[in-house]
PDB file of C-alpha atoms in Angstrom:
ATOM      1  CA  MET X   2     -20.742  55.289  77.484  1.00  0.00           C
ATOM      2  CA  ASP X   3     -20.627  55.727  81.584  1.00  0.00           C
ATOM      3  CA  GLU X   4     -23.990  55.809  83.462  1.00  0.00           C
ATOM      4  CA  ASP X   5     -23.998  59.630  84.193  1.00  0.00           C
ATOM      5  CA  ALA X   6     -24.082  60.227  80.683  1.00  0.00           C
ATOM      6  CA  GLN X   7     -27.055  58.042  80.184  1.00  0.00           C
ATOM      7  CA  GLN X   8     -28.895  60.028  82.713  1.00  0.00           C
ATOM      8  CA  GLU X   9     -31.128  63.336  81.815  1.00  0.00           C
ATOM      9  CA  PRO X  10     -29.375  66.426  82.916  1.00  0.00           C
ATOM     10  CA  GLU X  11     -31.382  67.237  85.898  1.00  0.00           C
ATOM     11  CA  GLN X  12     -31.163  63.950  87.296  1.00  0.00           C
ATOM     12  CA  SER X  13     -27.786  63.849  87.124  1.00  0.00           C
ATOM     13  CA  VAL X  14     -27.446  67.130  89.092  1.00  0.00           C
ATOM     14  CA  ALA X  15     -29.917  65.479  91.849  1.00  0.00           C
ATOM     15  CA  ASN X  16     -27.748  62.723  92.017  1.00  0.00           C
ATOM     16  CA  ARG X  17     -24.672  64.533  92.546  1.00  0.00           C
ATOM     17  CA  VAL X  18     -26.780  66.868  95.170  1.00  0.00           C
ATOM     18  CA  LEU X  19     -28.299  63.491  96.832  1.00  0.00           C
ATOM     19  CA  SER X  20     -24.737  62.242  96.989  1.00  0.00           C
ATOM     20  CA  THR X  21     -23.138  65.280  98.619  1.00  0.00           C
ATOM     21  CA  PHE X  22     -26.034  65.262 101.575  1.00  0.00           C
ATOM     22  CA  ILE X  23     -25.632  61.679 101.992  1.00  0.00           C
ATOM     23  CA  ALA X  24     -22.203  61.825 102.301  1.00  0.00           C
ATOM     24  CA  ALA X  25     -22.582  65.281 104.962  1.00  0.00           C
ATOM     25  CA  VAL X  26     -24.768  62.935 106.681  1.00  0.00           C
ATOM     26  CA  GLY X  27     -23.013  59.794 106.919  1.00  0.00           C
ATOM     27  CA  GLU X  28     -19.995  61.932 108.536  1.00  0.00           C
ATOM     28  CA  GLU X  29     -22.436  62.279 111.816  1.00  0.00           C
ATOM     29  CA  ASP X  30     -21.487  59.296 113.486  1.00  0.00           C
ATOM     30  CA  ALA X  31     -25.706  59.562 114.581  1.00  0.00           C
ATOM     31  CA  LEU X  32     -26.748  59.612 111.059  1.00  0.00           C
ATOM     32  CA  ALA X  33     -24.315  57.365 109.417  1.00  0.00           C
ATOM     33  CA  GLU X  34     -26.635  54.272 109.507  1.00  0.00           C
ATOM     34  CA  VAL X  35     -29.145  56.189 107.835  1.00  0.00           C
ATOM     35  CA  ALA X  36     -26.977  57.781 105.127  1.00  0.00           C
ATOM     36  CA  ALA X  37     -25.952  54.030 104.385  1.00  0.00           C
ATOM     37  CA  ARG X  38     -29.341  52.909 103.959  1.00  0.00           C
ATOM     38  CA  LEU X  39     -30.513  56.254 102.035  1.00  0.00           C
ATOM     39  CA  LYS X  40     -27.725  55.659  99.503  1.00  0.00           C
ATOM     40  CA  PRO X  41     -28.739  52.812  97.545  1.00  0.00           C
ATOM     41  CA  VAL X  42     -32.292  53.454  97.733  1.00  0.00           C
ATOM     42  CA  LEU X  43     -31.969  57.025  96.637  1.00  0.00           C
ATOM     43  CA  LEU X  44     -29.156  56.604  93.561  1.00  0.00           C
ATOM     44  CA  ASP X  45     -29.239  53.205  92.735  1.00  0.00           C
ATOM     45  CA  GLY X  46     -32.666  52.835  91.857  1.00  0.00           C
ATOM     46  CA  ASP X  47     -35.071  54.193  89.169  1.00  0.00           C
ATOM     47  CA  ALA X  48     -38.006  55.322  90.854  1.00  0.00           C
ATOM     48  CA  VAL X  49     -38.052  56.005  94.947  1.00  0.00           C
ATOM     49  CA  ASN X  50     -41.349  54.816  96.754  1.00  0.00           C
ATOM     50  CA  GLU X  51     -42.724  55.793  99.660  1.00  0.00           C
ATOM     51  CA  ALA X  52     -42.167  52.320 101.062  1.00  0.00           C
ATOM     52  CA  SER X  53     -38.279  52.084 100.249  1.00  0.00           C
ATOM     53  CA  LEU X  54     -37.802  55.926 101.614  1.00  0.00           C
ATOM     54  CA  ARG X  55     -39.448  55.282 105.101  1.00  0.00           C
ATOM     55  CA  GLN X  56     -37.592  52.093 105.167  1.00  0.00           C
ATOM     56  CA  ALA X  57     -34.056  53.444 104.456  1.00  0.00           C
ATOM     57  CA  ILE X  58     -34.904  56.252 107.003  1.00  0.00           C
ATOM     58  CA  PHE X  59     -36.536  54.431 109.903  1.00  0.00           C
ATOM     59  CA  GLY X  60     -35.120  51.047 109.412  1.00  0.00           C
ATOM     60  CA  ASP X  61     -36.642  47.456 109.275  1.00  0.00           C
ATOM     61  CA  ASP X  62     -39.499  47.973 111.530  1.00  0.00           C
ATOM     62  CA  SER X  63     -41.186  51.188 110.005  1.00  0.00           C
TER      63      SER X  63
END
C-alpha cells in the first residue's frame, strides 16, 4: 500500500496543497533554496516543530 493511502484524508490533502505551494515557490529563483529546505520539513516528517520550520525558512543560523 502506498504512503498516501495510509494517511488520514485531511493529511493527504494538506500534503498535496503543501507540495503545490512548495513547487510554486521553487519556481521563483529567490525562493528556490527555501522551497528545497521546506519540502522535507513539511512533507517527510510526522510533525512539524517551530525550530525545524525556522531552520528551513531562515537557514542554519537563525
